[in-house]
PDB file of C-alpha atoms and ligand atoms in Angstrom:
ATOM      1  CA  MET G   1      62.899  81.905 104.862  1.00  0.00           C
ATOM      2  CA  ASN G   2      64.794  84.640 106.587  1.00  0.00           C
ATOM      3  CA  GLU G   3      62.505  87.462 105.433  1.00  0.00           C
ATOM      4  CA  MET G   4      63.959  90.881 104.790  1.00  0.00           C
ATOM      5  CA  ILE G   5      60.968  92.434 103.073  1.00  0.00           C
ATOM      6  CA  ILE G   6      57.316  91.618 103.724  1.00  0.00           C
ATOM      7  CA  LEU G   7      54.531  93.347 101.833  1.00  0.00           C
ATOM      8  CA  ASN G   8      51.120  92.663 103.266  1.00  0.00           C
ATOM      9  CA  ASN G   9      48.056  93.561 101.162  1.00  0.00           C
ATOM     10  CA  VAL G  10      49.706  96.649  99.767  1.00  0.00           C
ATOM     11  CA  SER G  11      47.680  98.989  97.578  1.00  0.00           C
ATOM     12  CA  LYS G  12      48.741 102.263  96.010  1.00  0.00           C
ATOM     13  CA  LYS G  13      46.095 104.545  94.552  1.00  0.00           C
ATOM     14  CA  PHE G  14      46.627 107.560  92.323  1.00  0.00           C
ATOM     15  CA  GLY G  15      43.223 109.293  92.414  1.00  0.00           C
ATOM     16  CA  ASP G  16      40.747 106.473  91.730  1.00  0.00           C
ATOM     17  CA  PHE G  17      43.318 104.335  89.965  1.00  0.00           C
ATOM     18  CA  TYR G  18      45.022 101.417  91.670  1.00  0.00           C
ATOM     19  CA  ALA G  19      48.668 101.233  90.518  1.00  0.00           C
ATOM     20  CA  LEU G  20      49.065  98.361  93.035  1.00  0.00           C
ATOM     21  CA  LYS G  21      46.199  96.360  94.501  1.00  0.00           C
ATOM     22  CA  ASP G  22      46.348  93.971  97.479  1.00  0.00           C
ATOM     23  CA  LEU G  23      49.891  92.914  96.757  1.00  0.00           C
ATOM     24  CA  SER G  24      51.493  90.511  99.236  1.00  0.00           C
ATOM     25  CA  LEU G  25      55.057  89.390  98.738  1.00  0.00           C
ATOM     26  CA  GLU G  26      57.943  88.139 100.862  1.00  0.00           C
ATOM     27  CA  ILE G  27      61.580  88.460  99.930  1.00  0.00           C
ATOM     28  CA  GLY G  28      64.339  86.854 101.932  1.00  0.00           C
ATOM     29  CA  LYS G  29      67.559  88.378 103.142  1.00  0.00           C
ATOM     30  CA  HIS G  30      70.308  87.966 100.513  1.00  0.00           C
ATOM     31  CA  GLU G  31      67.709  86.985  97.901  1.00  0.00           C
ATOM     32  CA  LYS G  32      68.134  88.076  94.286  1.00  0.00           C
ATOM     33  CA  VAL G  33      64.858  88.562  92.465  1.00  0.00           C
ATOM     34  CA  ALA G  34      63.890  89.637  88.950  1.00  0.00           C
ATOM     35  CA  ILE G  35      60.604  91.530  88.660  1.00  0.00           C
ATOM     36  CA  TYR G  36      58.900  91.635  85.297  1.00  0.00           C
ATOM     37  CA  GLY G  37      55.525  92.562  83.826  1.00  0.00           C
ATOM     38  CA  SER G  38      54.004  94.672  81.105  1.00  0.00           C
ATOM     39  CA  SER G  39      54.337  98.434  80.921  1.00  0.00           C
ATOM     40  CA  GLY G  40      52.117 100.147  83.492  1.00  0.00           C
ATOM     41  CA  SER G  41      51.687  97.011  85.616  1.00  0.00           C
ATOM     42  CA  GLY G  42      53.108  98.737  88.720  1.00  0.00           C
ATOM     43  CA  LYS G  43      56.765  97.665  88.854  1.00  0.00           C
ATOM     44  CA  SER G  44      58.279 101.115  89.407  1.00  0.00           C
ATOM     45  CA  THR G  45      55.522 101.947  91.907  1.00  0.00           C
ATOM     46  CA  LEU G  46      56.471  98.832  93.870  1.00  0.00           C
ATOM     47  CA  LEU G  47      60.146  99.801  93.904  1.00  0.00           C
ATOM     48  CA  TYR G  48      59.312 103.354  95.026  1.00  0.00           C
ATOM     49  CA  LEU G  49      57.339 101.978  97.997  1.00  0.00           C
ATOM     50  CA  LEU G  50      60.124  99.560  98.963  1.00  0.00           C
ATOM     51  CA  GLY G  51      62.685 102.325  98.657  1.00  0.00           C
ATOM     52  CA  GLY G  52      60.732 104.634 100.959  1.00  0.00           C
ATOM     53  CA  LEU G  53      60.287 107.162  98.151  1.00  0.00           C
ATOM     54  CA  ASP G  54      56.524 106.901  98.452  1.00  0.00           C
ATOM     55  CA  ARG G  55      54.023 105.374 100.873  1.00  0.00           C
ATOM     56  CA  PRO G  56      51.327 102.759 100.309  1.00  0.00           C
ATOM     57  CA  THR G  57      47.694 103.927 100.407  1.00  0.00           C
ATOM     58  CA  THR G  58      46.773 100.833 102.452  1.00  0.00           C
ATOM     59  CA  GLY G  59      48.628  97.745 103.623  1.00  0.00           C
ATOM     60  CA  SER G  60      51.947  97.369 105.380  1.00  0.00           C
ATOM     61  CA  ILE G  61      55.571  97.060 104.340  1.00  0.00           C
ATOM     62  CA  SER G  62      58.061  95.587 106.741  1.00  0.00           C
ATOM     63  CA  CYS G  63      61.812  95.760 106.187  1.00  0.00           C
ATOM     64  CA  PHE G  64      64.304  94.410 108.748  1.00  0.00           C
ATOM     65  CA  GLY G  65      61.301  93.634 110.968  1.00  0.00           C
ATOM     66  CA  GLU G  66      60.196  97.278 111.028  1.00  0.00           C
ATOM     67  CA  SER G  67      57.049  98.711 109.478  1.00  0.00           C
ATOM     68  CA  ILE G  68      58.437 101.381 107.188  1.00  0.00           C
ATOM     69  CA  ASP G  69      54.918 102.539 106.276  1.00  0.00           C
ATOM     70  CA  LEU G  70      54.600 103.782 109.866  1.00  0.00           C
ATOM     71  CA  TYR G  71      57.899 105.682 109.808  1.00  0.00           C
ATOM     72  CA  SER G  72      57.901 109.458 110.195  1.00  0.00           C
ATOM     73  CA  ASP G  73      59.231 111.401 107.193  1.00  0.00           C
ATOM     74  CA  HIS G  74      62.504 111.832 109.076  1.00  0.00           C
ATOM     75  CA  ASP G  75      62.897 108.097 109.786  1.00  0.00           C
ATOM     76  CA  LEU G  76      61.950 107.270 106.210  1.00  0.00           C
ATOM     77  CA  ALA G  77      64.722 109.591 104.973  1.00  0.00           C
ATOM     78  CA  LEU G  78      67.209 107.839 107.283  1.00  0.00           C
ATOM     79  CA  TYR G  79      66.024 104.457 105.985  1.00  0.00           C
ATOM     80  CA  ARG G  80      66.574 105.618 102.395  1.00  0.00           C
ATOM     81  CA  ASN G  81      70.035 106.949 103.144  1.00  0.00           C
ATOM     82  CA  ASN G  82      71.249 104.071 105.306  1.00  0.00           C
ATOM     83  CA  SER G  83      69.711 101.019 103.701  1.00  0.00           C
ATOM     84  CA  ILE G  84      68.647 101.645 100.127  1.00  0.00           C
ATOM     85  CA  GLY G  85      70.513 101.837  96.845  1.00  0.00           C
ATOM     86  CA  PHE G  86      68.154 102.936  94.085  1.00  0.00           C
ATOM     87  CA  ILE G  87      68.851 102.726  90.367  1.00  0.00           C
ATOM     88  CA  PHE G  88      66.159 104.813  88.713  1.00  0.00           C
ATOM     89  CA  GLN G  89      64.501 103.882  85.443  1.00  0.00           C
ATOM     90  CA  PHE G  90      65.051 107.422  84.258  1.00  0.00           C
ATOM     91  CA  HIS G  91      68.415 108.646  85.408  1.00  0.00           C
ATOM     92  CA  PHE G  92      68.447 111.386  87.974  1.00  0.00           C
ATOM     93  CA  LEU G  93      71.936 112.780  87.732  1.00  0.00           C
ATOM     94  CA  LEU G  94      72.569 116.352  88.753  1.00  0.00           C
ATOM     95  CA  GLY G  95      73.420 118.235  85.583  1.00  0.00           C
ATOM     96  CA  THR G  96      75.920 120.620  87.120  1.00  0.00           C
ATOM     97  CA  LEU G  97      78.043 117.865  88.708  1.00  0.00           C
ATOM     98  CA  THR G  98      80.495 115.530  86.983  1.00  0.00           C
ATOM     99  CA  GLY G  99      79.969 111.773  86.951  1.00  0.00           C
ATOM    100  CA  LEU G 100      82.287 111.244  89.900  1.00  0.00           C
ATOM    101  CA  GLU G 101      80.716 114.101  91.881  1.00  0.00           C
ATOM    102  CA  ASN G 102      77.282 112.585  91.288  1.00  0.00           C
ATOM    103  CA  ILE G 103      78.520 109.173  92.466  1.00  0.00           C
ATOM    104  CA  LEU G 104      80.087 110.562  95.649  1.00  0.00           C
ATOM    105  CA  LEU G 105      77.145 112.830  96.513  1.00  0.00           C
ATOM    106  CA  PRO G 106      75.354 110.342  98.863  1.00  0.00           C
ATOM    107  CA  ALA G 107      78.589 109.772 100.808  1.00  0.00           C
ATOM    108  CA  GLN G 108      79.207 113.500 101.057  1.00  0.00           C
ATOM    109  CA  ILE G 109      75.648 114.264 102.151  1.00  0.00           C
ATOM    110  CA  SER G 110      75.603 111.548 104.819  1.00  0.00           C
ATOM    111  CA  GLY G 111      78.813 112.826 106.392  1.00  0.00           C
ATOM    112  CA  HIS G 112      79.448 109.409 107.995  1.00  0.00           C
ATOM    113  CA  HIS G 113      81.610 107.928 105.301  1.00  0.00           C
ATOM    114  CA  ASP G 114      85.240 107.938 104.326  1.00  0.00           C
ATOM    115  CA  VAL G 115      84.816 109.519 100.906  1.00  0.00           C
ATOM    116  CA  SER G 116      88.352 108.722  99.720  1.00  0.00           C
ATOM    117  CA  SER G 117      88.008 104.982 100.383  1.00  0.00           C
ATOM    118  CA  ILE G 118      84.611 104.962  98.669  1.00  0.00           C
ATOM    119  CA  LYS G 119      86.211 106.764  95.718  1.00  0.00           C
ATOM    120  CA  LYS G 120      88.925 104.101  95.495  1.00  0.00           C
ATOM    121  CA  ASN G 121      86.338 101.336  95.465  1.00  0.00           C
ATOM    122  CA  ILE G 122      84.235 103.128  92.886  1.00  0.00           C
ATOM    123  CA  MET G 123      87.216 103.574  90.552  1.00  0.00           C
ATOM    124  CA  ASN G 124      87.558  99.761  90.381  1.00  0.00           C
ATOM    125  CA  TYR G 125      83.870  99.273  89.658  1.00  0.00           C
ATOM    126  CA  ALA G 126      83.911 102.131  87.109  1.00  0.00           C
ATOM    127  CA  GLN G 127      86.690 100.340  85.284  1.00  0.00           C
ATOM    128  CA  GLU G 128      84.680  97.103  85.232  1.00  0.00           C
ATOM    129  CA  LEU G 129      81.722  98.990  83.762  1.00  0.00           C
ATOM    130  CA  GLY G 130      83.924 100.797  81.216  1.00  0.00           C
ATOM    131  CA  VAL G 131      83.087 104.314  82.443  1.00  0.00           C
ATOM    132  CA  ASP G 132      86.324 105.162  84.292  1.00  0.00           C
ATOM    133  CA  ASN G 133      87.330 107.529  81.483  1.00  0.00           C
ATOM    134  CA  ILE G 134      84.162 109.645  81.596  1.00  0.00           C
ATOM    135  CA  LEU G 135      83.955 110.314  85.328  1.00  0.00           C
ATOM    136  CA  ASN G 136      84.971 113.945  84.833  1.00  0.00           C
ATOM    137  CA  LYS G 137      82.271 114.612  82.262  1.00  0.00           C
ATOM    138  CA  LEU G 138      78.939 116.287  82.930  1.00  0.00           C
ATOM    139  CA  PRO G 139      75.808 114.155  82.355  1.00  0.00           C
ATOM    140  CA  SER G 140      74.964 116.244  79.261  1.00  0.00           C
ATOM    141  CA  GLU G 141      78.259 115.083  77.735  1.00  0.00           C
ATOM    142  CA  MET G 142      77.448 111.386  78.333  1.00  0.00           C
ATOM    143  CA  SER G 143      75.413 108.892  76.341  1.00  0.00           C
ATOM    144  CA  GLY G 144      72.240 107.425  77.903  1.00  0.00           C
ATOM    145  CA  GLY G 145      74.016 104.133  78.611  1.00  0.00           C
ATOM    146  CA  GLN G 146      76.947 105.945  80.231  1.00  0.00           C
ATOM    147  CA  GLN G 147      74.559 107.935  82.460  1.00  0.00           C
ATOM    148  CA  GLN G 148      72.869 104.672  83.410  1.00  0.00           C
ATOM    149  CA  ARG G 149      76.165 103.172  84.556  1.00  0.00           C
ATOM    150  CA  ILE G 150      77.021 106.327  86.578  1.00  0.00           C
ATOM    151  CA  ASN G 151      73.590 105.942  88.184  1.00  0.00           C
ATOM    152  CA  ILE G 152      74.477 102.332  89.062  1.00  0.00           C
ATOM    153  CA  LEU G 153      77.792 103.355  90.626  1.00  0.00           C
ATOM    154  CA  ARG G 154      76.022 105.990  92.723  1.00  0.00           C
ATOM    155  CA  ALA G 155      73.451 103.426  93.935  1.00  0.00           C
ATOM    156  CA  ILE G 156      76.092 100.918  95.050  1.00  0.00           C
ATOM    157  CA  SER G 157      78.524 103.477  96.484  1.00  0.00           C
ATOM    158  CA  LEU G 158      77.388 103.109 100.122  1.00  0.00           C
ATOM    159  CA  LYS G 159      76.928  99.311 100.015  1.00  0.00           C
ATOM    160  CA  PRO G 160      73.178  99.348 100.692  1.00  0.00           C
ATOM    161  CA  ASN G 161      71.294  96.485 102.380  1.00  0.00           C
ATOM    162  CA  ILE G 162      68.672  96.562  99.670  1.00  0.00           C
ATOM    163  CA  LEU G 163      69.547  97.305  96.063  1.00  0.00           C
ATOM    164  CA  LEU G 164      66.503  98.321  94.017  1.00  0.00           C
ATOM    165  CA  CYS G 165      67.175  98.471  90.291  1.00  0.00           C
ATOM    166  CA  ASP G 166      64.577  99.766  87.848  1.00  0.00           C
ATOM    167  CA  GLU G 167      65.542  98.624  84.357  1.00  0.00           C
ATOM    168  CA  PRO G 168      69.282  98.963  85.062  1.00  0.00           C
ATOM    169  CA  THR G 169      70.146  97.677  81.589  1.00  0.00           C
ATOM    170  CA  GLY G 170      67.415  99.551  79.710  1.00  0.00           C
ATOM    171  CA  ASN G 171      69.865 101.605  77.650  1.00  0.00           C
ATOM    172  CA  LEU G 172      72.573  99.003  77.219  1.00  0.00           C
ATOM    173  CA  ASP G 173      73.589  96.539  74.541  1.00  0.00           C
ATOM    174  CA  SER G 174      73.676  92.842  75.458  1.00  0.00           C
ATOM    175  CA  ASN G 175      77.399  92.827  76.232  1.00  0.00           C
ATOM    176  CA  ASN G 176      77.182  95.792  78.611  1.00  0.00           C
ATOM    177  CA  SER G 177      73.934  94.387  80.083  1.00  0.00           C
ATOM    178  CA  LYS G 178      75.787  91.251  81.047  1.00  0.00           C
ATOM    179  CA  ILE G 179      78.630  93.266  82.616  1.00  0.00           C
ATOM    180  CA  VAL G 180      76.124  95.312  84.669  1.00  0.00           C
ATOM    181  CA  ILE G 181      74.145  92.284  85.894  1.00  0.00           C
ATOM    182  CA  ASP G 182      77.409  90.460  86.718  1.00  0.00           C
ATOM    183  CA  LEU G 183      78.535  93.448  88.796  1.00  0.00           C
ATOM    184  CA  LEU G 184      75.177  93.814  90.619  1.00  0.00           C
ATOM    185  CA  ASP G 185      75.267  90.087  91.336  1.00  0.00           C
ATOM    186  CA  LYS G 186      78.854  90.221  92.574  1.00  0.00           C
ATOM    187  CA  ILE G 187      78.293  93.257  94.789  1.00  0.00           C
ATOM    188  CA  SER G 188      75.127  91.868  96.379  1.00  0.00           C
ATOM    189  CA  THR G 189      76.922  88.575  97.065  1.00  0.00           C
ATOM    190  CA  GLU G 190      79.910  90.418  98.586  1.00  0.00           C
ATOM    191  CA  THR G 191      77.826  92.728 100.771  1.00  0.00           C
ATOM    192  CA  GLY G 192      74.887  90.371 101.454  1.00  0.00           C
ATOM    193  CA  ALA G 193      72.467  92.902  99.962  1.00  0.00           C
ATOM    194  CA  THR G 194      68.989  91.897  98.836  1.00  0.00           C
ATOM    195  CA  LEU G 195      68.812  92.530  95.087  1.00  0.00           C
ATOM    196  CA  LEU G 196      65.618  93.374  93.185  1.00  0.00           C
ATOM    197  CA  VAL G 197      65.892  94.001  89.472  1.00  0.00           C
ATOM    198  CA  VAL G 198      62.970  95.191  87.362  1.00  0.00           C
ATOM    199  CA  THR G 199      63.534  94.194  83.764  1.00  0.00           C
ATOM    200  CA  HIS G 200      61.761  93.752  80.444  1.00  0.00           C
ATOM    201  CA  ASP G 201      64.725  91.827  79.121  1.00  0.00           C
ATOM    202  CA  LYS G 202      64.167  88.052  79.167  1.00  0.00           C
ATOM    203  CA  SER G 203      67.881  87.294  79.038  1.00  0.00           C
ATOM    204  CA  VAL G 204      68.391  89.461  82.142  1.00  0.00           C
ATOM    205  CA  ALA G 205      65.421  87.849  83.967  1.00  0.00           C
ATOM    206  CA  SER G 206      66.665  84.362  83.123  1.00  0.00           C
ATOM    207  CA  ARG G 207      69.815  85.049  85.132  1.00  0.00           C
ATOM    208  CA  PHE G 208      67.727  85.107  88.328  1.00  0.00           C
ATOM    209  CA  HIS G 209      66.816  82.126  90.431  1.00  0.00           C
ATOM    210  CA  ARG G 210      63.507  83.757  91.439  1.00  0.00           C
ATOM    211  CA  ARG G 211      61.293  85.674  89.052  1.00  0.00           C
ATOM    212  CA  VAL G 212      58.127  87.514  90.073  1.00  0.00           C
ATOM    213  CA  GLU G 213      55.575  88.900  87.641  1.00  0.00           C
ATOM    214  CA  ILE G 214      53.564  92.018  88.473  1.00  0.00           C
ATOM    215  CA  LEU G 215      50.230  91.843  86.690  1.00  0.00           C
ATOM    216  CA  ASP G 216      47.737  94.743  86.785  1.00  0.00           C
ATOM    217  CA  GLY G 217      49.098  95.907  90.130  1.00  0.00           C
ATOM    218  CA  GLY G 218      48.980  92.450  91.703  1.00  0.00           C
ATOM    219  CA  LEU G 219      51.040  89.316  91.763  1.00  0.00           C
ATOM    220  CA  GLY G 220      51.232  87.276  88.547  1.00  0.00           C
ATOM    221  CA  ASN G 221      53.381  84.217  87.972  1.00  0.00           C
ATOM    222  CA  GLN G 222      56.176  83.396  90.351  1.00  0.00           C
ATOM    223  CA  VAL G 223      58.958  81.064  89.328  1.00  0.00           C
ATOM    224  CA  THR G 224      61.726  79.830  91.565  1.00  0.00           C
ATOM    225  CA  ASN G 225      64.178  77.386  90.111  1.00  0.00           C
ATOM    226  CA  SER G 226      67.749  76.371  90.283  1.00  0.00           C
ATOM    227  CA  LEU G 227      69.875  77.922  87.580  1.00  0.00           C
TER     228      LEU G 227
HETATM  229  N1  ATP I 301      52.480 109.668  90.208  1.00  0.00           N
HETATM  230  C1  ATP I 301      51.528 109.048  89.499  1.00  0.00           C
HETATM  231  N2  ATP I 301      50.338 109.630  89.305  1.00  0.00           N
HETATM  232  C2  ATP I 301      49.336 109.009  88.612  1.00  0.00           C
HETATM  233  N3  ATP I 301      49.452 107.765  88.077  1.00  0.00           N
HETATM  234  C3  ATP I 301      50.641 107.148  88.236  1.00  0.00           C
HETATM  235  C4  ATP I 301      51.738 107.745  88.948  1.00  0.00           C
HETATM  236  N4  ATP I 301      52.761 106.878  88.939  1.00  0.00           N
HETATM  237  C5  ATP I 301      52.345 105.799  88.264  1.00  0.00           C
HETATM  238  N5  ATP I 301      51.079 105.958  87.840  1.00  0.00           N
HETATM  239  C6  ATP I 301      50.283 104.960  87.091  1.00  0.00           C
HETATM  240  O1  ATP I 301      50.382 103.725  87.765  1.00  0.00           O
HETATM  241  C7  ATP I 301      50.540 102.668  86.835  1.00  0.00           C
HETATM  242  C8  ATP I 301      51.807 101.905  87.171  1.00  0.00           C
HETATM  243  O2  ATP I 301      52.944 102.724  86.870  1.00  0.00           O
HETATM  244  P1  ATP I 301      54.420 102.202  86.996  1.00  0.00           P
HETATM  245  O3  ATP I 301      55.322 103.330  86.696  1.00  0.00           O
HETATM  246  O4  ATP I 301      54.570 101.530  88.321  1.00  0.00           O
HETATM  247  O5  ATP I 301      54.457 101.093  85.852  1.00  0.00           O
HETATM  248  P2  ATP I 301      55.663 100.154  85.366  1.00  0.00           P
HETATM  249  O6  ATP I 301      55.230  98.742  85.556  1.00  0.00           O
HETATM  250  O7  ATP I 301      56.917 100.574  86.032  1.00  0.00           O
HETATM  251  O8  ATP I 301      55.702 100.470  83.817  1.00  0.00           O
HETATM  252  P3  ATP I 301      56.987 100.563  82.803  1.00  0.00           P
HETATM  253  O9  ATP I 301      57.342  99.134  82.480  1.00  0.00           O
HETATM  254  O10 ATP I 301      56.408 101.275  81.615  1.00  0.00           O
HETATM  255  O11 ATP I 301      58.075 101.312  83.471  1.00  0.00           O
HETATM  256  C9  ATP I 301      50.535 103.288  85.450  1.00  0.00           C
HETATM  257  O12 ATP I 301      49.240 103.140  84.899  1.00  0.00           O
HETATM  258  C10 ATP I 301      50.838 104.746  85.701  1.00  0.00           C
HETATM  259  O13 ATP I 301      50.211 105.563  84.752  1.00  0.00           O
HETATM  260 MG1   MG I 302      58.631 101.480  85.371  1.00  0.00          MG
END
């Protein structure tokens, strides 16, 4: 397997509590993986470590052949900006910015992107997700499901190498869930991104060729099958 992500004996402790314990996992380049497990099992913690938003207590995490756990804070910030698209379980939209301004914020901050071409791209995706007509609204004027889709558009805006999605369909009905998963699937195929989707929804998980269970901070069942 052409590994993109290798976790080797990763543990994450909060005080005396192990949110993750001795977790080893390999995920290939271009792979699309569903991650499931009961509440509190460590799924979001795992995504935070992979996204460089937090560091493991022990163990190593390699992405693109580099040990991100050894990165300086500066290099970790570059890794987040250049390689990671993160869809948060609880939406972090800036309340004073409109939907579109929130989506374009990463491009504007990085300063290395052609914001108008990104905007054009995003308008197409926004239409697919049915949120093109609310892009000028503030988050407080949006429903939870609308905020979730704005969050998704922001995460994909810079075509990340790794797309980490924490319950991306948590606030959506089954029809909109399907549209979101279709779009994430399409975008990761188009860009070659590795796609990891944390989900409680069995119908979402069943769309994935590989499914990995996180159980009490470790690895549970793993299923890989042809769809
Ligand atoms: N910053 C933190 N400080 C202390 N404990 C934490 C922290 N973050 C997570 N935990 C604990 O670690 C465990 C794993 O949390 P995590 O958020 O990864 O679970 P999860 O699998 O994503 O759950 P859910 O399905 O409910 O989102 C939980 O018991 C949680 O209380
Ligand atoms: Mg979680």
